[in-house]
XYZ file of C-alpha atoms in Angstrom:
599
model
C 117.329 49.961 11.932
C 115.568 52.252 14.288
C 118.965 53.193 15.879
C 120.099 54.514 12.353
C 117.136 56.616 11.694
C 117.861 60.418 11.804
C 116.518 62.234 14.818
C 114.656 65.556 14.222
C 116.210 68.523 15.828
C 113.008 69.412 17.892
C 113.000 65.866 19.363
C 116.615 66.088 20.243
C 116.167 69.391 22.020
C 113.060 68.072 23.914
C 115.174 64.936 25.097
C 117.834 66.998 26.479
C 115.570 69.513 28.530
C 114.590 68.419 32.020
C 111.035 67.085 32.643
C 109.040 69.895 34.119
C 106.891 69.265 37.363
C 103.476 67.829 36.572
C 101.298 70.470 38.198
C 98.407 72.837 37.084
C 98.777 76.240 35.872
C 97.839 79.289 37.987
C 96.363 80.915 34.792
C 93.190 80.177 32.949
C 93.597 77.588 30.084
C 91.439 79.578 27.741
C 91.895 83.274 28.323
C 95.319 83.173 30.098
C 94.105 85.414 33.053
C 94.872 84.266 36.737
C 92.329 81.689 37.949
C 91.918 83.163 41.520
C 88.427 84.699 41.644
C 88.169 84.501 37.861
C 85.096 83.751 35.661
C 86.299 82.835 32.131
C 84.314 84.629 29.465
C 85.655 82.469 26.588
C 83.235 79.554 25.849
C 84.536 76.001 26.179
C 85.195 73.537 23.323
C 82.020 72.381 21.379
C 80.450 69.230 22.759
C 80.886 65.983 20.472
C 77.891 64.662 18.574
C 75.567 62.543 20.547
C 76.725 63.972 23.945
C 74.514 66.415 25.955
C 76.037 69.797 26.562
C 77.776 70.206 29.955
C 76.642 73.070 31.983
C 79.198 75.671 32.950
C 79.507 76.051 36.745
C 80.665 79.486 37.444
C 82.267 79.826 40.678
C 81.196 82.683 42.991
C 83.826 85.076 44.317
C 84.645 85.174 47.911
C 83.378 88.664 48.166
C 80.951 89.602 45.328
C 78.799 92.527 45.811
C 77.948 93.264 41.947
C 74.630 93.020 40.404
C 74.095 89.819 38.388
C 72.951 91.733 35.439
C 75.894 94.041 35.647
C 78.093 90.845 35.695
C 76.520 89.419 32.632
C 76.882 92.699 30.748
C 80.538 92.727 31.705
C 80.968 89.109 30.439
C 79.512 90.251 27.171
C 81.806 93.172 26.852
C 84.931 91.207 27.185
C 85.828 90.185 23.686
C 89.606 90.635 23.498
C 90.760 87.602 25.407
C 94.396 86.433 25.026
C 94.944 82.666 24.881
C 97.436 81.028 27.046
C 99.789 80.206 24.381
C 100.156 83.798 23.174
C 100.287 85.457 26.659
C 103.693 86.747 27.532
C 105.388 84.771 30.321
C 105.625 86.332 33.726
C 109.021 87.559 34.695
C 110.905 85.347 37.172
C 111.454 86.549 40.658
C 114.781 88.062 41.556
C 117.247 85.549 42.862
C 117.456 85.535 46.680
C 114.239 87.243 47.178
C 110.765 85.727 48.030
C 107.588 87.140 46.843
C 105.805 88.957 49.530
C 102.467 87.303 50.879
C 99.685 89.672 50.887
C 96.660 88.666 52.950
C 93.502 90.697 53.112
C 91.389 90.286 56.286
C 87.797 91.571 55.875
C 85.856 91.803 59.050
C 82.292 92.065 58.122
C 80.007 93.432 60.987
C 76.757 92.088 61.747
C 74.737 94.970 60.426
C 76.447 95.145 57.127
C 74.870 91.968 55.796
C 72.950 88.896 56.665
C 75.611 86.510 55.715
C 77.690 87.479 58.866
C 74.851 86.499 61.075
C 74.595 83.140 59.383
C 78.268 82.411 59.721
C 78.269 83.281 63.407
C 75.094 81.130 63.948
C 76.770 78.136 62.085
C 80.043 78.452 63.906
C 83.569 78.029 62.683
C 83.247 74.288 62.113
C 86.361 72.131 62.612
C 89.652 73.875 63.120
C 93.073 72.190 62.243
C 95.263 71.870 65.287
C 98.384 70.421 63.553
C 99.613 66.904 62.920
C 96.409 66.114 61.359
C 94.418 66.653 64.332
C 91.197 68.735 64.420
C 88.831 70.164 66.923
C 85.373 71.719 67.016
C 85.419 75.491 66.542
C 83.095 75.949 69.586
C 85.743 74.132 71.862
C 88.616 76.303 70.542
C 86.584 79.471 71.173
C 85.889 78.388 74.793
C 89.571 77.837 75.242
C 90.506 81.213 73.625
C 88.065 82.997 75.986
C 90.199 81.884 78.987
C 93.394 83.552 77.604
C 94.653 87.047 77.890
C 94.120 89.569 75.140
C 97.776 89.043 74.039
C 97.384 85.305 73.766
C 94.121 85.655 71.591
C 95.789 88.128 69.300
C 98.733 85.670 68.943
C 96.313 82.695 68.156
C 94.676 84.702 65.357
C 97.924 84.310 63.418
C 98.050 80.581 63.370
C 95.632 79.892 60.500
C 92.340 81.009 59.012
C 90.231 78.810 61.344
C 92.086 80.072 64.350
C 91.503 83.720 63.138
C 87.828 83.063 62.689
C 87.691 81.665 66.360
C 89.650 84.733 67.582
C 87.237 87.027 65.899
C 84.242 85.311 67.520
C 85.956 85.684 70.899
C 86.566 89.434 70.293
C 83.025 90.035 69.164
C 81.425 88.233 72.074
C 83.787 89.643 74.741
C 81.931 91.574 77.423
C 84.915 92.046 79.756
C 88.515 92.736 78.907
C 91.515 93.265 81.282
C 94.545 94.747 79.649
C 97.895 96.271 80.557
C 98.811 98.719 77.961
C 101.458 101.486 77.356
C 99.419 103.855 75.345
C 96.141 104.856 73.532
C 96.929 102.756 70.272
C 96.496 99.203 71.865
C 93.484 100.189 73.704
C 91.679 101.676 70.647
C 92.731 98.661 68.392
C 91.382 96.224 70.839
C 88.110 98.182 71.650
C 87.253 98.327 67.977
C 87.183 94.601 67.769
C 84.757 94.199 70.831
C 81.355 95.727 69.778
C 79.800 94.057 72.913
C 82.381 95.367 75.327
C 80.655 96.255 78.722
C 83.419 96.116 81.203
C 86.917 97.482 80.545
C 89.873 97.189 83.133
C 93.050 98.844 82.112
C 96.517 99.014 83.809
C 98.433 101.766 82.151
C 102.383 101.844 82.011
C 102.257 105.366 80.458
C 100.544 108.629 81.176
C 96.787 109.055 80.730
C 95.015 112.208 79.434
C 91.839 113.322 77.692
C 92.849 111.240 74.621
C 92.227 108.131 76.344
C 88.789 109.090 77.426
C 87.907 110.208 73.954
C 89.151 106.958 72.456
C 87.109 104.887 74.984
C 84.018 106.938 74.433
C 84.177 106.543 70.549
C 85.158 102.892 70.447
C 83.014 101.495 73.394
C 79.365 102.860 72.976
C 77.982 100.284 75.335
C 80.553 100.575 78.062
C 79.110 100.251 81.521
C 82.226 99.687 83.782
C 85.603 101.522 83.503
C 88.622 100.892 85.703
C 91.857 102.693 85.107
C 94.877 102.206 87.327
C 98.391 103.513 87.029
C 101.549 101.290 87.061
C 105.066 102.238 87.879
C 105.654 105.951 87.368
C 102.714 106.618 85.209
C 100.751 109.897 85.746
C 96.917 110.408 85.339
C 96.627 113.934 83.764
C 92.864 113.961 83.304
C 91.398 117.146 84.486
C 88.080 117.811 86.186
C 86.466 119.323 83.228
C 87.370 116.397 80.989
C 86.037 113.858 83.421
C 82.765 115.729 83.834
C 82.244 115.806 79.998
C 83.056 112.068 79.836
C 80.552 111.024 82.537
C 77.831 113.312 81.114
C 78.389 111.865 77.486
C 78.366 108.216 78.627
C 74.692 107.753 79.628
C 75.033 104.058 80.265
C 78.104 103.912 82.444
C 77.446 102.740 85.921
C 80.896 101.976 87.495
C 83.844 104.354 87.158
C 87.136 103.842 88.937
C 90.107 106.088 88.341
C 93.599 106.116 90.157
C 96.039 108.900 90.520
C 93.532 111.725 90.202
C 95.927 114.440 91.362
C 95.229 116.856 88.400
C 91.369 117.017 88.695
C 91.380 120.437 90.664
C 87.624 120.191 91.017
C 84.816 117.663 90.860
C 81.582 118.223 89.290
C 79.993 114.900 88.201
C 76.307 114.653 87.136
C 74.951 111.378 85.936
C 71.662 109.413 86.387
C 73.191 105.989 85.553
C 76.369 106.173 87.751
C 76.061 103.664 90.776
C 79.728 103.315 91.870
C 82.483 106.041 91.987
C 85.983 105.374 93.116
C 88.582 108.298 92.914
C 91.869 107.765 94.599
C 94.984 110.047 94.659
C 92.843 113.208 95.036
C 94.556 116.349 95.984
C 93.013 119.865 97.080
C 89.648 119.932 95.372
C 88.470 123.437 95.153
C 84.896 122.234 94.265
C 83.337 118.968 94.885
C 79.699 118.443 93.653
C 78.172 115.211 92.766
C 74.622 115.171 91.475
C 74.132 111.401 91.070
C 70.594 110.407 92.446
C 71.316 106.523 91.854
C 74.825 106.527 93.327
C 75.106 103.632 95.818
C 78.845 103.424 96.592
C 81.266 106.410 96.926
C 85.094 106.164 97.557
C 87.397 109.268 97.935
C 91.055 108.692 98.710
C 93.179 111.600 99.723
C 96.970 110.964 100.231
C 98.622 112.132 103.516
C 99.327 115.699 102.541
C 99.413 118.598 105.121
C 98.537 121.229 102.434
C 95.259 119.530 101.462
C 92.498 122.286 101.245
C 89.499 120.285 100.232
C 86.466 121.237 102.281
C 85.035 117.860 103.466
C 82.334 119.631 105.604
C 80.608 121.115 102.503
C 81.128 117.882 100.665
C 79.487 115.870 103.353
C 76.620 118.380 103.711
C 75.723 118.103 99.974
C 75.583 114.426 99.829
C 72.204 114.174 101.433
C 70.684 116.372 98.642
C 72.622 115.004 95.535
C 73.096 111.396 96.369
C 70.060 110.302 98.515
C 70.535 106.512 97.823
C 74.046 106.266 99.038
C 74.720 102.992 101.032
C 78.548 102.453 101.050
C 80.920 105.446 101.657
C 84.665 105.400 102.138
C 86.695 108.620 102.670
C 90.402 108.639 103.552
C 91.798 111.880 104.526
C 93.814 113.433 107.278
C 91.433 116.305 107.159
C 88.550 114.293 108.580
C 87.238 115.766 111.957
C 84.311 115.837 114.002
C 82.607 118.764 112.106
C 82.697 116.526 108.900
C 80.956 113.641 110.735
C 78.289 116.181 112.083
C 77.698 117.461 108.510
C 77.250 113.898 107.460
C 74.537 113.487 110.246
C 72.652 116.502 108.834
C 72.762 114.911 105.351
C 70.223 112.271 106.614
C 71.465 109.309 104.830
C 69.494 106.881 106.662
C 70.030 103.977 104.187
C 73.857 103.866 104.911
C 75.204 100.258 105.477
C 78.969 100.769 105.207
C 80.762 103.750 106.654
C 84.567 104.067 106.437
C 86.251 107.207 107.689
C 90.119 106.443 107.715
C 93.078 108.561 109.004
C 90.891 111.092 110.808
C 93.139 111.617 113.806
C 90.697 114.391 114.972
C 87.657 112.051 115.152
C 86.730 111.422 118.722
C 84.029 109.801 120.777
C 81.737 112.676 119.909
C 81.727 111.752 116.319
C 80.955 108.025 117.294
C 77.998 109.529 119.235
C 76.797 111.189 115.990
C 77.206 108.100 113.961
C 75.165 106.034 116.525
C 72.417 108.589 116.381
C 72.265 108.894 112.569
C 72.408 105.144 111.435
C 70.603 102.087 112.782
C 71.791 99.298 110.498
C 75.497 99.624 109.881
C 77.207 96.441 108.550
C 80.771 97.778 108.264
C 82.483 100.422 110.390
C 85.899 101.532 109.820
C 87.304 104.219 112.008
C 91.046 103.328 111.552
C 93.547 106.053 112.478
C 90.922 107.947 114.878
C 91.155 108.871 118.484
C 88.273 107.033 119.807
C 88.435 105.290 123.211
C 86.938 102.330 124.846
C 83.877 104.415 125.527
C 83.237 104.867 121.848
C 83.610 101.135 121.342
C 80.986 100.629 123.938
C 78.528 102.954 122.198
C 79.160 101.098 118.897
C 78.415 97.751 120.629
C 75.265 99.005 122.109
C 73.961 100.535 118.928
C 74.661 97.858 116.365
C 74.558 94.255 118.080
C 72.204 92.801 115.339
C 73.795 94.227 112.251
C 77.408 94.953 112.485
C 79.643 92.145 110.894
C 82.951 93.959 110.264
C 84.695 96.293 112.592
C 87.988 97.951 111.826
C 89.912 99.909 114.444
C 93.444 99.760 113.350
C 96.023 102.672 114.365
C 93.755 103.776 117.243
C 96.201 104.461 120.080
C 93.486 105.198 122.850
C 91.963 101.659 122.634
C 92.948 98.917 125.218
C 92.454 95.280 125.324
C 89.393 95.676 127.611
C 87.626 97.499 124.924
C 88.451 94.909 122.307
C 87.241 92.122 124.540
C 83.882 93.964 125.172
C 83.364 94.417 121.377
C 84.175 90.743 120.729
C 81.619 89.772 123.577
C 78.675 91.987 122.589
C 78.769 91.769 118.678
C 77.622 88.178 117.864
C 77.377 88.665 114.242
C 81.056 89.880 113.843
C 82.996 88.194 110.994
C 86.085 90.586 110.827
C 87.924 92.539 113.429
C 91.010 94.455 112.729
C 92.849 96.027 115.766
C 96.301 96.353 114.137
C 98.861 98.604 115.952
C 96.140 99.729 118.399
C 97.724 98.193 121.554
C 101.353 99.382 121.370
C 104.088 99.209 124.100
C 106.159 102.143 122.807
C 106.314 104.827 125.422
C 105.838 108.281 124.285
C 108.550 110.863 125.048
C 107.801 113.800 127.275
C 106.963 116.945 125.436
C 109.322 119.786 125.308
C 109.114 122.202 128.181
C 110.148 126.001 128.527
C 111.918 127.892 131.240
C 113.386 131.296 131.998
C 117.152 131.526 132.251
C 119.476 134.292 133.205
C 122.157 134.959 130.515
C 124.762 137.818 130.735
C 122.579 139.749 133.151
C 119.366 139.563 131.085
C 116.335 137.337 131.016
C 116.010 135.178 127.909
C 113.256 132.602 127.093
C 114.834 129.263 126.169
C 113.278 125.857 125.309
C 114.250 122.757 127.123
C 115.068 119.538 125.174
C 112.449 116.696 125.619
C 113.382 114.246 128.341
C 112.716 110.651 127.828
C 111.986 108.734 130.931
C 112.812 105.108 131.317
C 109.195 103.980 131.684
C 108.382 100.323 131.720
C 105.739 99.495 129.066
C 102.408 98.306 130.297
C 101.801 94.818 128.909
C 98.212 93.617 128.566
C 96.348 90.359 128.142
C 93.762 89.716 125.518
C 91.014 86.991 125.541
C 89.032 86.664 122.303
C 86.122 84.167 122.524
C 83.725 84.357 119.608
C 81.501 81.751 117.734
C 81.228 83.557 114.361
C 84.583 85.355 113.827
C 86.509 84.272 110.728
C 89.301 86.928 110.571
C 91.308 88.517 113.340
C 94.019 90.947 112.888
C 96.379 91.991 115.787
C 99.307 93.120 113.660
C 101.775 95.436 115.403
C 100.059 95.034 118.924
C 103.402 95.023 120.860
C 101.730 95.526 124.095
C 100.030 92.074 124.185
C 101.915 89.733 126.505
C 99.246 86.848 126.786
C 96.705 85.807 124.217
C 93.894 83.343 124.303
C 91.830 82.808 121.133
C 88.913 80.521 121.084
C 87.101 80.925 117.850
C 85.687 77.703 116.129
C 84.988 79.389 112.918
C 88.370 81.452 112.674
C 90.325 80.867 109.359
C 92.850 83.705 109.290
C 94.909 85.105 112.328
C 97.449 87.920 111.793
C 100.096 88.141 114.511
C 102.727 90.037 112.488
C 105.202 92.108 114.719
C 103.642 90.985 118.072
C 107.192 91.060 119.554
C 106.365 90.771 123.216
C 103.903 87.970 123.073
C 105.085 85.338 125.408
C 105.185 81.792 123.910
C 103.988 80.127 127.216
C 101.064 82.448 127.455
C 99.650 81.783 124.135
C 96.598 79.508 123.605
C 94.973 79.045 120.133
C 91.792 76.813 119.949
C 90.653 77.379 116.306
C 90.082 73.958 114.595
C 89.280 75.538 111.245
C 92.318 77.839 111.170
C 94.003 77.984 107.706
C 96.511 80.959 107.741
C 98.723 82.362 110.581
C 100.902 85.393 109.805
C 103.811 85.566 112.171
C 106.258 87.988 110.310
C 108.486 89.826 112.830
C 107.914 87.535 115.774
C 110.424 85.753 117.829
C 111.570 82.327 117.042
C 110.279 80.743 120.307
C 106.853 82.232 119.582
C 106.833 80.847 116.002
C 107.603 77.382 117.333
C 104.869 77.520 120.019
C 102.423 78.584 117.261
C 103.604 75.850 114.925
C 103.178 73.403 117.760
C 99.501 74.327 118.383
C 98.250 74.915 114.955
C 100.165 72.244 113.209
C 100.236 69.633 116.036
C 103.657 68.554 114.848
C 104.366 66.433 118.052
C 101.195 64.624 118.188
C 102.569 61.764 115.947
C 105.478 61.277 118.257
C 103.332 60.667 121.497
C 102.457 57.028 122.174
C 98.748 56.415 121.406
C 97.281 53.947 124.093
C 93.631 53.633 123.716
C 91.877 52.995 127.065
C 88.404 52.588 128.266
C 86.855 52.672 131.816
C 84.756 49.779 133.180
C 81.051 49.946 133.526
C 81.390 50.895 137.234
C 84.040 53.572 136.462
C 86.579 51.930 138.765
C 89.738 51.542 136.559
C 90.944 51.808 132.977
C 91.643 48.875 130.719
C 93.053 48.758 127.243
C 90.753 48.704 124.371
C 90.414 45.401 122.534
C 92.281 45.060 119.320
C 89.118 44.887 117.095
C 87.956 48.213 118.692
C 91.508 49.753 117.909
C 90.995 48.685 114.223
C 87.560 50.183 114.181
C 88.886 53.558 115.374
C 91.459 53.568 112.915
C 88.991 52.826 110.133
C 86.869 55.746 111.197
C 89.813 58.132 111.232
C 90.803 56.878 107.759
C 87.417 57.470 106.187
C 86.436 60.289 108.381
C 86.431 64.108 107.248
C 90.021 65.300 106.547
C 91.586 67.814 108.835
C 92.135 71.244 107.672
C 95.770 72.077 106.958
C 97.048 75.267 108.447
C 99.822 77.443 106.943
C 102.219 79.514 108.897
C 103.379 82.424 106.874
C 106.750 83.836 107.817
C 106.760 86.753 105.425
């Protein structure tokens, strides 16, 4: 019987061994070498009689830069091929350890070959999203373009398709906004973006010349650079380093730097620079800007009593070095009438926006110089100056057809009468800021001196200042304008009565108006969207809510009435007309919702 037949030992051993998994080998079946990227030099088995020979399809490698003739010579040179049966087995991996996965990412630039151009033109195709779902690569690229740089970098690690889409985003990125803590992340990101034109950085660490050198090397086509400091970061860029960077970057047009306290001097020469913003400046020993195409200049000096910057010489040189200047902003406590007179001699006739902030020594004489020098100002900011109502009158007479924004915050010599005149004589006004100009805080009397007799001799003594109990003079303000959109009266504690009738007003700032009486407030602004009432009394806040939100309108009874033809008496509207009015209100234009900000 078959059961009594002896079993060979080999067959018994095969029966006791577990059945291996039925999967292919990772090595070639003819030569024993790994299959990945492999072209087998050993010819295949001979074809049977009567069958045509099958052509050998040699797969092309992913990155093959070798010459075909050299490849054929290499194939002929390979004669010692080890068959799979004779190849030594690979050592098994150590228990408890996984083999490391090595992934090589080759980023071929466009200029290195034509294949990169073809791949970019064809697009990434379909990309796997997970759970068997796919999406076009163009759609995923548009989604990734709306993410932050960290999100795009994280998406590149999902799969090969996502990495290709992220690579396309980096290559086509023209503007990048990044918050970094050193030069490394900025350099790594800039190297991926060959078309980068606008770079906005928010630095958490100190910045020095290394950052400028990295940007100059990695971004050859950069046109806009904006660097701001966060937390306690310090800008250590010197004036010489900044001058060298601007002179080497011949295509840069916008430069904005924050915390420029280490410059020492300013010597910028560029024919392409159109916008220059420098904040945090301190005691410039030299300030020369040779930029013939400069349109906008902003220099911000902090409040320091030891600032030794010569603003008069700076203003005088702007007419020769920057003849096309249109917008200028200078903030410094060293501003005075002499600096404005020097600006008049610079002959900048094309100036449209002038902002001279924190110049407490600027008086009406400087306003007269501004009126004589410029005929088409659109924005005038004299916040922190000592101008009076007469200066406001000169401004209104000089720019009635051009001025759209007027800022006079922190001007203690201005009264409500001057503000009313400015609102009445400037019909194109869109923005008016009179914050903390009408204050009710009485100033203490200055210290006086007297001679006193002490121990038989005469001694000069100083008398302590005396604070008289003066009642503050409250004022009323009436603003009636047809084009005004933003009105700021923050800190005007001397305003007791306020009437605002501006049909286009959308923003009203009444912060810290502590003495404004609720019963003397009237706001008639149908398009009002935001009202700021931080620091006001609760009764005033309730009155403002009642007027702008109309909270009690729904509680009042609504009795539609209509007069007769002869106007003798009122009668109730018929029911069908009530339904018609309700239908018109239902489908009419929605009312603008106003927000009262308490913080």
